[in-house]
Tab-separated table of C-alpha atoms and ligand atoms in Angstrom:
chain	number	residue	atom	x	y	z
A	2	UNK	CA	-16.277	3.153	5.722
A	3	UNK	CA	-19.630	4.443	6.890
A	4	UNK	CA	-20.321	8.161	7.059
A	5	UNK	CA	-16.657	8.941	7.692
A	6	UNK	CA	-15.531	12.533	8.097
A	7	UNK	CA	-12.152	13.923	9.050
A	8	UNK	CA	-11.452	17.397	10.341
A	9	UNK	CA	-7.787	17.942	11.235
A	10	UNK	CA	-6.849	20.017	14.255
A	11	UNK	CA	-6.768	23.521	12.835
A	12	UNK	CA	-10.031	22.985	10.987
A	13	UNK	CA	-8.987	21.534	7.633
A	14	UNK	CA	-11.835	19.299	6.414
A	15	UNK	CA	-10.112	16.398	4.647
A	16	UNK	CA	-13.086	14.049	4.136
A	17	UNK	CA	-16.827	14.507	4.484
A	18	UNK	CA	-19.517	11.818	4.854
A	19	UNK	CA	-17.626	9.140	2.969
A	20	UNK	CA	-19.385	5.804	2.436
A	21	UNK	CA	-17.269	3.197	0.698
A	22	UNK	CA	-17.454	-0.568	0.537
A	23	UNK	CA	-14.553	-2.544	-0.893
A	24	UNK	CA	-14.993	-6.273	-1.476
A	25	UNK	CA	-12.235	-8.792	-0.742
A	26	UNK	CA	-10.097	-9.244	-3.851
A	27	UNK	CA	-10.931	-5.900	-5.457
A	28	UNK	CA	-8.331	-3.672	-7.119
A	29	UNK	CA	-9.133	-0.031	-6.384
A	30	UNK	CA	-7.479	3.185	-7.518
A	31	UNK	CA	-8.018	6.322	-5.462
A	32	UNK	CA	-7.563	9.474	-7.568
A	33	UNK	CA	-8.138	13.191	-7.244
A	34	UNK	CA	-6.371	16.542	-7.174
A	35	UNK	CA	-3.709	17.407	-4.609
A	36	UNK	CA	-5.253	18.115	-1.217
A	37	UNK	CA	-8.466	16.247	-2.107
A	38	UNK	CA	-8.209	13.790	0.789
A	39	UNK	CA	-6.624	10.724	-0.831
A	40	UNK	CA	-3.847	10.267	1.716
A	41	UNK	CA	-6.278	10.777	4.568
A	42	UNK	CA	-8.523	8.085	3.074
A	43	UNK	CA	-5.573	5.689	2.667
A	44	UNK	CA	-4.188	6.343	6.163
A	45	UNK	CA	-7.538	5.696	7.787
A	46	UNK	CA	-7.497	2.140	6.438
A	47	UNK	CA	-4.657	1.228	8.798
A	48	UNK	CA	-5.535	3.590	11.643
A	49	UNK	CA	-2.673	5.952	10.943
A	50	UNK	CA	-5.321	8.701	10.935
A	51	UNK	CA	-8.503	8.473	13.009
A	52	UNK	CA	-11.733	9.859	11.577
A	53	UNK	CA	-13.563	12.596	13.474
A	54	UNK	CA	-16.865	10.737	13.001
A	55	UNK	CA	-18.027	7.555	11.297
A	56	UNK	CA	-17.024	3.898	11.406
A	57	UNK	CA	-14.406	1.824	9.610
A	58	UNK	CA	-14.408	-1.953	9.368
A	59	UNK	CA	-11.466	-3.837	7.875
A	60	UNK	CA	-11.882	-7.562	7.326
A	61	UNK	CA	-14.948	-7.489	9.581
A	62	UNK	CA	-13.119	-5.759	12.420
A	63	UNK	CA	-14.176	-2.379	13.784
A	64	UNK	CA	-10.696	-0.852	13.675
A	65	UNK	CA	-11.724	2.251	15.625
A	66	UNK	CA	-12.540	0.272	18.751
A	67	UNK	CA	-9.257	-1.664	18.893
A	68	UNK	CA	-7.185	-1.395	22.051
A	69	UNK	CA	-3.594	-0.118	21.689
A	70	UNK	CA	-2.154	-3.631	21.810
A	71	UNK	CA	-4.591	-4.899	19.169
A	72	UNK	CA	-3.503	-2.272	16.622
A	73	UNK	CA	-0.174	-3.889	15.621
A	74	UNK	CA	-1.974	-7.210	15.120
A	75	UNK	CA	-4.491	-5.512	12.786
A	76	UNK	CA	-1.684	-3.827	10.817
A	77	UNK	CA	0.128	-7.130	10.342
A	78	UNK	CA	-2.785	-8.263	8.195
A	79	UNK	CA	-2.113	-5.356	5.858
A	80	UNK	CA	0.744	-4.663	3.479
A	81	UNK	CA	1.554	-0.970	3.420
A	82	UNK	CA	3.629	0.651	0.679
A	83	UNK	CA	4.784	4.269	0.516
A	84	UNK	CA	6.030	6.543	-2.258
A	85	UNK	CA	9.447	6.803	-0.575
A	86	UNK	CA	9.932	3.019	0.018
A	87	UNK	CA	10.993	3.333	3.695
A	88	UNK	CA	13.475	0.472	3.747
A	89	UNK	CA	15.887	0.102	6.656
A	90	UNK	CA	19.173	1.520	5.262
A	91	UNK	CA	21.502	-0.500	7.494
A	92	UNK	CA	19.987	-3.865	6.591
A	93	UNK	CA	20.326	-5.878	3.411
A	94	UNK	CA	17.459	-6.608	1.062
A	95	UNK	CA	17.083	-10.053	2.594
A	96	UNK	CA	17.124	-8.652	6.131
A	97	UNK	CA	14.604	-5.930	5.292
A	98	UNK	CA	12.105	-8.528	4.127
A	99	UNK	CA	12.945	-11.113	6.811
A	100	UNK	CA	12.512	-8.495	9.540
A	101	UNK	CA	8.776	-8.311	8.824
A	102	UNK	CA	8.554	-12.038	9.607
A	103	UNK	CA	10.882	-11.934	12.615
A	104	UNK	CA	8.677	-9.398	14.417
A	105	UNK	CA	5.809	-11.877	14.316
A	106	UNK	CA	8.121	-14.635	15.528
A	107	UNK	CA	8.082	-16.847	12.469
A	108	UNK	CA	10.464	-19.843	12.754
A	109	UNK	CA	13.812	-19.142	11.062
A	110	UNK	CA	13.539	-22.015	8.579
A	111	UNK	CA	10.164	-20.790	7.363
A	112	UNK	CA	11.510	-17.255	7.053
A	113	UNK	CA	14.280	-18.202	4.670
A	114	UNK	CA	12.021	-20.104	2.296
A	115	UNK	CA	9.349	-17.410	2.231
A	116	UNK	CA	11.751	-14.457	1.871
A	117	UNK	CA	13.503	-16.047	-1.104
A	118	UNK	CA	10.099	-16.844	-2.533
A	119	UNK	CA	8.820	-13.230	-2.425
A	120	UNK	CA	12.187	-11.930	-3.681
A	121	UNK	CA	11.679	-14.246	-6.666
A	122	UNK	CA	8.203	-12.863	-7.169
A	123	UNK	CA	9.527	-9.290	-7.421
A	124	UNK	CA	12.491	-10.478	-9.520
A	125	UNK	CA	15.204	-9.470	-7.055
A	126	UNK	CA	16.448	-12.662	-5.449
A	127	UNK	CA	19.859	-11.975	-6.992
A	128	UNK	CA	20.004	-8.711	-4.970
A	129	UNK	CA	19.336	-10.364	-1.599
A	130	UNK	CA	22.668	-9.242	-0.143
A	131	UNK	CA	22.601	-5.678	-1.466
A	132	UNK	CA	21.856	-2.669	0.722
A	133	UNK	CA	18.973	-0.339	-0.219
A	134	UNK	CA	21.308	2.489	-1.312
A	135	UNK	CA	22.847	0.142	-3.878
A	136	UNK	CA	19.504	-0.255	-5.626
A	137	UNK	CA	17.627	1.906	-8.119
A	138	UNK	CA	14.338	3.478	-7.049
A	139	UNK	CA	12.332	0.829	-8.868
A	140	UNK	CA	14.308	-1.938	-7.202
A	141	UNK	CA	13.802	-0.382	-3.774
A	142	UNK	CA	10.077	-0.224	-4.374
A	143	UNK	CA	10.049	-3.876	-5.433
A	144	UNK	CA	11.760	-4.725	-2.128
A	145	UNK	CA	9.174	-2.643	-0.265
A	146	UNK	CA	6.481	-4.674	-2.011
A	147	UNK	CA	8.213	-7.950	-1.097
A	148	UNK	CA	8.280	-6.803	2.525
A	149	UNK	CA	4.620	-5.761	2.368
A	150	UNK	CA	3.414	-9.132	1.082
A	151	UNK	CA	5.752	-11.519	2.900
A	152	UNK	CA	3.194	-12.186	5.666
A	153	UNK	CA	0.327	-12.786	3.215
A	154	UNK	CA	-1.738	-9.673	3.911
A	155	UNK	CA	-5.457	-9.591	3.162
A	156	UNK	CA	-5.037	-6.118	1.671
A	157	UNK	CA	-2.197	-4.113	0.156
A	158	UNK	CA	-2.491	-0.365	0.720
A	159	UNK	CA	-0.255	1.855	-1.375
A	160	UNK	CA	0.027	5.653	-1.364
A	161	UNK	CA	1.540	6.858	-4.666
A	162	UNK	CA	3.809	3.800	-4.992
A	163	UNK	CA	4.993	4.845	-8.466
A	164	UNK	CA	5.241	8.557	-7.658
A	165	UNK	CA	9.048	8.617	-7.811
A	166	UNK	CA	9.473	6.163	-10.688
A	167	UNK	CA	9.777	6.481	-14.458
A	168	UNK	CA	6.932	5.077	-16.605
A	169	UNK	CA	8.637	1.806	-17.495
A	170	UNK	CA	9.608	1.057	-13.904
A	171	UNK	CA	6.089	2.006	-12.807
A	172	UNK	CA	4.701	-0.660	-15.122
A	173	UNK	CA	7.010	-3.272	-13.569
A	174	UNK	CA	5.481	-2.359	-10.220
A	175	UNK	CA	1.957	-2.623	-11.624
A	176	UNK	CA	2.696	-6.063	-13.067
A	177	UNK	CA	3.634	-7.195	-9.562
A	178	UNK	CA	0.444	-5.669	-8.139
A	179	UNK	CA	-1.574	-7.496	-10.791
A	180	UNK	CA	-0.007	-10.788	-9.767
A	181	UNK	CA	-0.635	-10.144	-6.082
A	182	UNK	CA	-4.240	-9.212	-6.828
A	183	UNK	CA	-4.677	-12.335	-8.981
A	184	UNK	CA	-3.808	-14.392	-5.887
A	185	UNK	CA	-6.812	-12.809	-4.159
A	186	UNK	CA	-5.239	-9.935	-2.232
A	187	UNK	CA	-7.253	-6.718	-2.154
A	188	UNK	CA	-5.333	-3.704	-3.474
A	189	UNK	CA	-6.096	-0.075	-2.694
A	190	UNK	CA	-3.750	2.388	-4.363
A	191	UNK	CA	-3.771	6.187	-4.392
A	192	UNK	CA	-2.139	7.529	-7.548
A	193	UNK	CA	-1.656	10.432	-9.950
A	194	UNK	CA	-0.603	8.097	-12.732
A	195	UNK	CA	-3.206	8.689	-15.444
A	196	UNK	CA	-1.639	6.273	-17.905
A	197	UNK	CA	-1.719	3.397	-15.439
A	198	UNK	CA	-5.266	4.036	-14.211
A	199	UNK	CA	-6.615	4.377	-17.768
A	200	UNK	CA	-4.876	1.214	-18.973
A	201	UNK	CA	-5.745	-1.045	-16.043
A	202	UNK	CA	-9.552	-0.807	-16.261
A	203	UNK	CA	-9.997	-1.262	-12.500
A	204	UNK	CA	-12.353	0.368	-10.020
A	205	UNK	CA	-11.699	4.085	-9.647
A	206	UNK	CA	-12.777	6.141	-6.651
A	207	UNK	CA	-12.326	9.870	-7.282
A	208	UNK	CA	-12.123	12.237	-4.324
A	209	UNK	CA	-12.460	16.010	-4.635
A	210	UNK	CA	-12.519	18.420	-1.772
A	211	UNK	CA	-13.185	15.618	0.719
A	212	UNK	CA	-16.110	14.110	-1.201
A	213	UNK	CA	-16.337	10.972	-3.315
A	214	UNK	CA	-17.345	12.435	-6.666
A	215	UNK	CA	-17.016	9.286	-8.763
A	216	UNK	CA	-16.915	5.538	-8.119
A	217	UNK	CA	-16.699	3.422	-11.267
A	218	UNK	CA	-16.196	-0.320	-11.598
A	219	UNK	CA	-13.931	0.038	-14.627
A	220	UNK	CA	-12.983	3.677	-14.514
A	221	UNK	CA	-10.533	6.203	-15.860
A	222	UNK	CA	-8.284	8.773	-14.233
A	223	UNK	CA	-10.449	11.617	-15.472
A	224	UNK	CA	-8.218	14.626	-14.819
A	225	UNK	CA	-6.027	16.648	-17.152
A	226	UNK	CA	-2.356	16.496	-16.188
B	16	ADP	P1	-4.262	14.315	-0.864
B	16	ADP	O1	-3.620	13.055	-0.435
B	16	ADP	O2	-5.407	14.096	-1.803
B	16	ADP	O3	-3.293	15.317	-1.397
B	16	ADP	P2	-4.636	14.822	1.984
B	16	ADP	O4	-5.481	13.735	2.533
B	16	ADP	O5	-3.187	14.780	2.211
B	16	ADP	O6	-4.965	14.989	0.411
B	16	ADP	O7	-5.161	16.230	2.544
B	16	ADP	C1	-6.549	16.617	2.556
B	16	ADP	C2	-6.675	17.945	3.275
B	16	ADP	O8	-6.336	17.787	4.653
B	16	ADP	C3	-5.761	19.032	2.743
B	16	ADP	O9	-6.429	20.269	2.843
B	16	ADP	C4	-4.584	18.983	3.681
B	16	ADP	O10	-3.952	20.243	3.763
B	16	ADP	C5	-5.238	18.599	4.998
B	16	ADP	N1	-4.333	17.834	5.864
B	16	ADP	C6	-3.751	16.650	5.563
B	16	ADP	N2	-3.011	16.211	6.599
B	16	ADP	C7	-3.124	17.144	7.573
B	16	ADP	C8	-2.610	17.273	8.897
B	16	ADP	N3	-1.811	16.319	9.426
B	16	ADP	N4	-2.945	18.372	9.623
B	16	ADP	C9	-3.757	19.317	9.099
B	16	ADP	N5	-4.283	19.251	7.862
B	16	ADP	C10	-3.976	18.182	7.107
B	17	ADP	P1	17.819	3.144	-12.838
B	17	ADP	O1	18.096	2.994	-14.307
B	17	ADP	O2	16.471	2.605	-12.438
B	17	ADP	O3	18.091	4.510	-12.302
B	17	ADP	P2	20.366	2.478	-11.704
B	17	ADP	O4	21.090	3.006	-12.879
B	17	ADP	O5	20.339	3.262	-10.428
B	17	ADP	O6	18.838	2.149	-12.121
B	17	ADP	O7	20.865	1.030	-11.354
B	17	ADP	C1	21.105	0.073	-12.368
B	17	ADP	C2	21.727	-1.180	-11.725
B	17	ADP	O8	22.927	-0.862	-11.028
B	17	ADP	C3	20.801	-1.817	-10.698
B	17	ADP	O9	20.848	-3.213	-10.826
B	17	ADP	C4	21.355	-1.370	-9.359
B	17	ADP	O10	21.117	-2.348	-8.386
B	17	ADP	C5	22.829	-1.239	-9.638
B	17	ADP	N1	23.370	-0.152	-8.815
B	17	ADP	C6	22.988	1.146	-8.820
B	17	ADP	N2	23.706	1.873	-7.947
B	17	ADP	C7	24.568	1.005	-7.347
B	17	ADP	C8	25.576	1.130	-6.331
B	17	ADP	N3	25.849	2.287	-5.723
B	17	ADP	N4	26.240	0.018	-5.967
B	17	ADP	C9	25.965	-1.169	-6.562
B	17	ADP	N5	25.037	-1.363	-7.520
B	17	ADP	C10	24.357	-0.296	-7.918
């Protein structure tokens, strides 16, 4: 991001003159108080929110100059994970994950092998035929992660992925993120989880009032809870 600012209609200034470079393979936490601009920052990475000024390149591509039909292709290179999981309720675990491959027209035989593979990675192959409402919150988030990584994204973007989970379940999620990152996938995660940020020793970008106030290679959460 180069000199990125965001003013929402209505005048709320969410980010101001943000310059951030993230290398391939990095693991980055985005922290800061409520309303600081974290979600805006995260959403700009996949063009969910457009900046008012500035430029954003993802994987060498100027994502602000994409045409409408290029946007889905760009997003397919990213794995996006939300606090509230966003699984399809009327499809099984297997179908939720397979769907992400069907939309890019992957051959059926390849789909089966890969889906079972990522379900193994998140430890939920035995739940392949369950429906989302039969799973605990932590299990649903693991399925959302499986779906996010099934097409081998270059970057996983997560907005408060452990926000609804208890500490132990949150650590299970972080173990999966560590494994994904160890395979070379960039991870950018907004979080309020002080314990996780402090224990992981990863890069921390702190945003306050729309400004980057801290950017540390092996940082801490840095706020009182
Ligand atoms: P955080 O994720 O750190 O809580 P956000 O990026 O959600 O912060 O919000 C930053 C600022 O922008 C806040 O003042 C918020 O009220 C405002 N904001 C966020 N989204 C919108 C929107 N869609 N319309 C208007 N203002 C918004
Ligand atoms: P947590 O301790 O994380 O809240 P739960 O108690 O919700 O987890 O779930 C524990 C186990 O029971 C999980 O394996 C989950 O898949 C299973 N389970 C939970 N609710 C249902 C349900 N309605 N139908 C079938 N299995 C369920």
